[in-house]
PDB file of C-alpha atoms in Angstrom:
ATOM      1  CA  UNK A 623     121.068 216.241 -81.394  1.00  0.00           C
ATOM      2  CA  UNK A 624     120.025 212.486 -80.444  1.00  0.00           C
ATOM      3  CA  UNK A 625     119.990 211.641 -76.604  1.00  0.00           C
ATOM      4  CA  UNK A 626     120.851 208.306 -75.672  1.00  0.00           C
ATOM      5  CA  UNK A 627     120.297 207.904 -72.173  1.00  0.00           C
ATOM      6  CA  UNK A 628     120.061 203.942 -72.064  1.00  0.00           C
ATOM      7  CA  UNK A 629     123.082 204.093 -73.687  1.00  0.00           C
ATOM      8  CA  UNK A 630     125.503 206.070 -72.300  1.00  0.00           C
ATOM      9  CA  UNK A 631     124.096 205.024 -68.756  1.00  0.00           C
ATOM     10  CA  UNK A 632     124.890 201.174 -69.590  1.00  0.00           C
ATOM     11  CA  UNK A 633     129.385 201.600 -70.687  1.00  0.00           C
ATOM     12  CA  UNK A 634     131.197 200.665 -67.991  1.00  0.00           C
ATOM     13  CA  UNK A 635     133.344 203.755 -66.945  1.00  0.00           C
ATOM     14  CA  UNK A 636     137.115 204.679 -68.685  1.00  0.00           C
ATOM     15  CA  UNK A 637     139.824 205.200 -66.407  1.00  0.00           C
ATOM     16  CA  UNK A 638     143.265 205.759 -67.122  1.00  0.00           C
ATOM     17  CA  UNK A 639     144.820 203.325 -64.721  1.00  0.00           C
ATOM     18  CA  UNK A 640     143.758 199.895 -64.837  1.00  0.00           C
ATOM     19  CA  UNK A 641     142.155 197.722 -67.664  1.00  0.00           C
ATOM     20  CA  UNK A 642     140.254 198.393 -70.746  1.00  0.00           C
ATOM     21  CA  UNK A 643     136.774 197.338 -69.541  1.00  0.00           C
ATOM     22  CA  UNK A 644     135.221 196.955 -73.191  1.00  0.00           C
ATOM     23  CA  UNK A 645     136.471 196.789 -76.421  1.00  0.00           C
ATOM     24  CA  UNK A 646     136.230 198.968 -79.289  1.00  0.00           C
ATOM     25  CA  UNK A 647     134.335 196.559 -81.204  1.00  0.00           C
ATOM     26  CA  UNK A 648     132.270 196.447 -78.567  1.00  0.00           C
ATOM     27  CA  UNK A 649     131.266 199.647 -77.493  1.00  0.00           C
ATOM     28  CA  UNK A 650     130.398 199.950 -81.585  1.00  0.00           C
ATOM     29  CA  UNK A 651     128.123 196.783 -81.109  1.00  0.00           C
ATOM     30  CA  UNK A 652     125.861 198.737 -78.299  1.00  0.00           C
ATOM     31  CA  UNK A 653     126.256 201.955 -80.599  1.00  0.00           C
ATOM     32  CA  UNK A 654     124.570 199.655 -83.564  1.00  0.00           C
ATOM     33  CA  UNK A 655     121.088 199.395 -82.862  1.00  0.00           C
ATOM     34  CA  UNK A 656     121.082 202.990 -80.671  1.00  0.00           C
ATOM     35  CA  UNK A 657     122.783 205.336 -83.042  1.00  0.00           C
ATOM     36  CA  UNK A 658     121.706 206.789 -86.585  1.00  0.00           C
ATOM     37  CA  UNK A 659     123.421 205.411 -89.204  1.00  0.00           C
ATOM     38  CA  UNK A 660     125.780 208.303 -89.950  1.00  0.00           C
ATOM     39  CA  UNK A 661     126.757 208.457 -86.418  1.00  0.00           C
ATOM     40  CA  UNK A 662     127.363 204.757 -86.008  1.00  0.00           C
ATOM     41  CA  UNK A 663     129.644 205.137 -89.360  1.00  0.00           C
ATOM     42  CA  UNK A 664     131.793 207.760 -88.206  1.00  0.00           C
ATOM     43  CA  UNK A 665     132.030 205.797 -85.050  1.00  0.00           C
ATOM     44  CA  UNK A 666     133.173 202.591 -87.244  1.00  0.00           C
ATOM     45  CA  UNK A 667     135.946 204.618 -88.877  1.00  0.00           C
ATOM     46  CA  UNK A 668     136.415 206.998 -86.288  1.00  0.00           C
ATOM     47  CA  UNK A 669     140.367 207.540 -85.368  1.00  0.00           C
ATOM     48  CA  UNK A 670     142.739 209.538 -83.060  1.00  0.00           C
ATOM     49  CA  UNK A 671     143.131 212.077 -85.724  1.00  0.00           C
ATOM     50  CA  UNK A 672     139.528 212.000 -87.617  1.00  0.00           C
ATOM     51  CA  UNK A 673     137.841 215.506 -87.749  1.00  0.00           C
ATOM     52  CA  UNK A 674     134.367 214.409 -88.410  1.00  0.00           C
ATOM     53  CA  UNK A 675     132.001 214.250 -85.701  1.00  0.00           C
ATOM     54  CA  UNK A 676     130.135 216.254 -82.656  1.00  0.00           C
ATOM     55  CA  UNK A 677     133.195 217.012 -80.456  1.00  0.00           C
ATOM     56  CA  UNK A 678     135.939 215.637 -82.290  1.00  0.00           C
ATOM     57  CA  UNK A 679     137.025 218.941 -84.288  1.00  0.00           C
ATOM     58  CA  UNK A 680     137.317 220.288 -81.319  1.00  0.00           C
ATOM     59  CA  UNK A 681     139.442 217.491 -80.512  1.00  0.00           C
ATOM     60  CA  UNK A 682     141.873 217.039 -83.363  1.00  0.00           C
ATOM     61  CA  UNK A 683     142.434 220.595 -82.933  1.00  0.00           C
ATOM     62  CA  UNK A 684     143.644 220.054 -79.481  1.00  0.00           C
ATOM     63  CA  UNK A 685     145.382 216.569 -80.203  1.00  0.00           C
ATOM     64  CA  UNK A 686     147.207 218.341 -83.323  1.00  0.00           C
ATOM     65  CA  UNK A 687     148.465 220.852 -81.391  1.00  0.00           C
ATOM     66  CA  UNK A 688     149.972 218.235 -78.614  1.00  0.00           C
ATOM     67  CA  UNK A 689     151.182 216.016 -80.973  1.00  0.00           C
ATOM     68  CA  UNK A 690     153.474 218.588 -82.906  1.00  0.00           C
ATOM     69  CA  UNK A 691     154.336 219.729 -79.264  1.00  0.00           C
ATOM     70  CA  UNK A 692     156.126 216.368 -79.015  1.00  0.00           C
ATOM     71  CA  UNK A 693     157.174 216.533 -82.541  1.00  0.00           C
ATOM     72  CA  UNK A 694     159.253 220.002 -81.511  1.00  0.00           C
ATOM     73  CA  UNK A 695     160.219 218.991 -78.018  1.00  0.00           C
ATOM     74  CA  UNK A 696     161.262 215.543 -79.278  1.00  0.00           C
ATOM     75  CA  UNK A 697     163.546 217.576 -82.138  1.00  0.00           C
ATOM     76  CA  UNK A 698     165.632 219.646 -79.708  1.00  0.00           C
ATOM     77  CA  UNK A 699     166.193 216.797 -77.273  1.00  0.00           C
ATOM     78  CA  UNK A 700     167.519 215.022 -80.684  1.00  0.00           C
ATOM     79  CA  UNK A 701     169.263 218.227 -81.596  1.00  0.00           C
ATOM     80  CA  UNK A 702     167.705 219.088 -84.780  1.00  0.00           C
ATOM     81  CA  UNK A 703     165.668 221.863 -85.662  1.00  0.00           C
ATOM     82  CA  UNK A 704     162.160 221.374 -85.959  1.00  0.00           C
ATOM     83  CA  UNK A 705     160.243 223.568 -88.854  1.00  0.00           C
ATOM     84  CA  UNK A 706     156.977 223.026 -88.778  1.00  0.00           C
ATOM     85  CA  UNK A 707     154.733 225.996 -87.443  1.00  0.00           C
ATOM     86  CA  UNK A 708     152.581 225.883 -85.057  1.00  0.00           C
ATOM     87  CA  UNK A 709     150.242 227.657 -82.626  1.00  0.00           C
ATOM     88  CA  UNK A 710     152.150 227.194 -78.761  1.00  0.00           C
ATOM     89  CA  UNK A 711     149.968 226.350 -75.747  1.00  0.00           C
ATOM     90  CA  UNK A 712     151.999 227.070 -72.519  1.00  0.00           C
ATOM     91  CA  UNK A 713     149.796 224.263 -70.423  1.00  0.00           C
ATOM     92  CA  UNK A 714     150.605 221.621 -73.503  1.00  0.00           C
ATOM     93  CA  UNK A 715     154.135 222.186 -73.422  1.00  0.00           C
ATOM     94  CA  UNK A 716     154.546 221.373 -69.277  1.00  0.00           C
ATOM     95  CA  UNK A 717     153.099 218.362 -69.944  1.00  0.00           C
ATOM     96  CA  UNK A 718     154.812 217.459 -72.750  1.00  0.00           C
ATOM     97  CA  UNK A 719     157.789 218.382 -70.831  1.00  0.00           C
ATOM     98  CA  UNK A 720     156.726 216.178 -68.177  1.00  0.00           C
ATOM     99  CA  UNK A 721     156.110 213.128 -69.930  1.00  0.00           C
ATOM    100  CA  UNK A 722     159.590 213.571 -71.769  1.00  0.00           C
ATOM    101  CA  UNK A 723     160.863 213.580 -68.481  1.00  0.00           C
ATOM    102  CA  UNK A 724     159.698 210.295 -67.035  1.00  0.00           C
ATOM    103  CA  UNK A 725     161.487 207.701 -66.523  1.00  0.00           C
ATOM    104  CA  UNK A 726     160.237 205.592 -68.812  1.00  0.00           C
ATOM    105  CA  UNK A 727     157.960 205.298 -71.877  1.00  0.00           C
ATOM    106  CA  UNK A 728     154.896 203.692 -70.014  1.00  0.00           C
ATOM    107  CA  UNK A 729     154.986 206.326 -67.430  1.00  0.00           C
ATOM    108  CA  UNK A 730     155.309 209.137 -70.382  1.00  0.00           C
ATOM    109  CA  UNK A 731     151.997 207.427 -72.476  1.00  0.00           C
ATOM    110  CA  UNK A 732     150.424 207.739 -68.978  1.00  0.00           C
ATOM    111  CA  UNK A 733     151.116 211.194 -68.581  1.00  0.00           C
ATOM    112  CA  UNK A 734     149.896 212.230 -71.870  1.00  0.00           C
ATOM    113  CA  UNK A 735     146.719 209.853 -71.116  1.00  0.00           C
ATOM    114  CA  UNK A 736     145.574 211.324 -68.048  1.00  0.00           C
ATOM    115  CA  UNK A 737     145.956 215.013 -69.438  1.00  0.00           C
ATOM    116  CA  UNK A 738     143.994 213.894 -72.970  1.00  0.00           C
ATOM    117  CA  UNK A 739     141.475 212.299 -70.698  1.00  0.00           C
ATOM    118  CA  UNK A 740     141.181 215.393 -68.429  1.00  0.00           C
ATOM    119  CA  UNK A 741     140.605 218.052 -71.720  1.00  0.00           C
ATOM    120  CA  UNK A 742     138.351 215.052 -73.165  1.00  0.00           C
ATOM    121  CA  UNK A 743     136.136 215.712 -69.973  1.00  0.00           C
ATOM    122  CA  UNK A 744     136.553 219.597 -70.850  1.00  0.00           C
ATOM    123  CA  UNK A 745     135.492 219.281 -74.476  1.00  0.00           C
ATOM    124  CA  UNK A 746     132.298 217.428 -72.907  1.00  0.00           C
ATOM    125  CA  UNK A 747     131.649 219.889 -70.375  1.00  0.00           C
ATOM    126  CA  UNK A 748     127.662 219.453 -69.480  1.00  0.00           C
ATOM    127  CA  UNK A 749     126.871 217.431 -71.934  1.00  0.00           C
ATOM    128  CA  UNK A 750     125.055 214.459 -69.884  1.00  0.00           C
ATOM    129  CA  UNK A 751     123.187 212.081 -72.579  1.00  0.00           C
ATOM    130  CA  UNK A 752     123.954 213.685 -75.649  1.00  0.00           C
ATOM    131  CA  UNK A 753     126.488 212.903 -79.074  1.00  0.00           C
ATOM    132  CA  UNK A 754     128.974 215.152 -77.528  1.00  0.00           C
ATOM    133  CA  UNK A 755     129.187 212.544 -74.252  1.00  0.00           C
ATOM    134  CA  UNK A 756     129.543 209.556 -76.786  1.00  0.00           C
ATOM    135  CA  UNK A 757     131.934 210.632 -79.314  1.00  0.00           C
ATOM    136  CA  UNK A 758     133.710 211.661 -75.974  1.00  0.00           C
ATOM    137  CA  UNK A 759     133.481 208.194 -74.672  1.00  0.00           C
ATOM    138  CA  UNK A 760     134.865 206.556 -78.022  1.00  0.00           C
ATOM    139  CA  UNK A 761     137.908 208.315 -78.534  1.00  0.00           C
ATOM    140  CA  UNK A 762     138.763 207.615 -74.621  1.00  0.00           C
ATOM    141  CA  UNK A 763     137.909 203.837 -75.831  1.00  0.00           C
ATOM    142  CA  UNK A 764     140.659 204.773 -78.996  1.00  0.00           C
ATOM    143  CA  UNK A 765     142.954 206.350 -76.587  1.00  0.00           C
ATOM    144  CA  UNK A 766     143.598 203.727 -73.877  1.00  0.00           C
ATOM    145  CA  UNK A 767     143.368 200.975 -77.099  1.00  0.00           C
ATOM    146  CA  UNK A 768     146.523 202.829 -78.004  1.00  0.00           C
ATOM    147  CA  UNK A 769     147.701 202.212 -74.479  1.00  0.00           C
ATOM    148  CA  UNK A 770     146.919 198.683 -73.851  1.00  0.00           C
ATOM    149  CA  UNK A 771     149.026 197.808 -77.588  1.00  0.00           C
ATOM    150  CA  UNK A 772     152.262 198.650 -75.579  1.00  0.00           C
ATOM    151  CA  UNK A 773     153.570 195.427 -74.412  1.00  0.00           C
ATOM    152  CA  UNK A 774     156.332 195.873 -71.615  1.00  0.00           C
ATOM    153  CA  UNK A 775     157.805 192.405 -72.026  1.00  0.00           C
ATOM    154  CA  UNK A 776     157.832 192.595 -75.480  1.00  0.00           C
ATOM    155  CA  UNK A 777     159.474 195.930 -75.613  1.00  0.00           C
ATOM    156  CA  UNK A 778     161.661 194.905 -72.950  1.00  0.00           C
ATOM    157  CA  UNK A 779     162.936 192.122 -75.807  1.00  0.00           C
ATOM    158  CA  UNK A 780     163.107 194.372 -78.518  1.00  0.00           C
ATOM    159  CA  UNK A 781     165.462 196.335 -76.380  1.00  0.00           C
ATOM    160  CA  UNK A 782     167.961 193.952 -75.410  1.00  0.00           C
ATOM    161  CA  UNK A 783     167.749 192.464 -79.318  1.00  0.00           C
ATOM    162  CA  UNK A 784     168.974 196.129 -80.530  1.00  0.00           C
ATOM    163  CA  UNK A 785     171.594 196.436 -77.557  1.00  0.00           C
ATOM    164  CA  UNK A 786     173.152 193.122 -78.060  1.00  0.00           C
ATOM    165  CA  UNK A 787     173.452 193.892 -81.433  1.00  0.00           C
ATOM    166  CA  UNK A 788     175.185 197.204 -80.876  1.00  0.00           C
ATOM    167  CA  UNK A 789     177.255 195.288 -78.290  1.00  0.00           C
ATOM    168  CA  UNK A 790     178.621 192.685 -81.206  1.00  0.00           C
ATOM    169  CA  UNK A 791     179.064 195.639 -83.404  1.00  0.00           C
ATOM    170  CA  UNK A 792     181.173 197.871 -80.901  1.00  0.00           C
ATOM    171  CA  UNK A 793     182.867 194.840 -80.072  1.00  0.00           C
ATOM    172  CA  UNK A 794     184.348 193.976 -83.287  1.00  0.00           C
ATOM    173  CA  UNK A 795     185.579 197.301 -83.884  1.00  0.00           C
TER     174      UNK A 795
END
């Protein structure tokens, strides 16, 4: 297990609420010259659902079972029956329940964020300086990159494109 005290001392600190304060192709250009080379390639191709790595098993264990948590609960608020099995975590489904709730998608991919975030910091546990602390660190990085994609104004525009053309099609019926 490497330590990499400079490191991990020098990235700015990930919050969920406000701005990404470094990029992913960034953080992997300080991991360059301070990781191994294995490390730094798993880091390179390293995604929400990768399996390889100190700490992220762990992870995509926990992020599979969330995901087909919103998979199921997404299903029955569609009305259809949702077959998949799956291994039910009473603490995953309130907040999946919660974010379903919200009142709008933002404030759902916040939701999820903050509770990701929170078992992230779990996962890490007292890990201080360690590969455990920096594969922790980069799928945060991954995780509010999937957040910051979400353009509001855009989406905004997509919706009234669809509606308007639902409008034109009730309309000439």
């Amino acid at each position: 297990m490497a330590s990499y005290y400079y490191l991990i001392a020098s990235l700015p600190e990930l919050r969920t609420d406000g701005d990404m304060p470094i990029t992913y192709d960034e953080f992997l250009s300080y991991c360059q010259s301070n990781v191994s080379d294995e490390d730094y390639e798993i880091l390179k191709n390293l995604t929400l659902d990768s399996t390889d790595g100190p700490l992220v098993k762990e992870w995509a264990e926990f992020y599979g079972m969330l995901t087909k948590e919103l998979n199921y609960q997404r299903s029955l608020n569609l009305g259809k029956s949702y077959s998949a099995a799956y291994d039910k975590d009473g603490i995953i489904s309130q907040v999946v329940s919660s974010a379903l709730a919200a009142k709008n998608p933002l404030d759902a991919e916040r939701i999820l964020l903050e509770y990701e975030f929170d078992n992230l910091d779990s996962l890490v546990g007292l890990h201080m300086f360690d590969d455990h602390v920096l594969y922790g660190y980069a799928i945060k990085l991954k995780l509010l990159e999937r957040l910051t994609s979400f353009e509001q104004d855009k989406g905004k525009a997509e919706f009234q494109t669809l509606f308007e053309g639902i409008q034109q099609q009730v309309y000439s019926l």
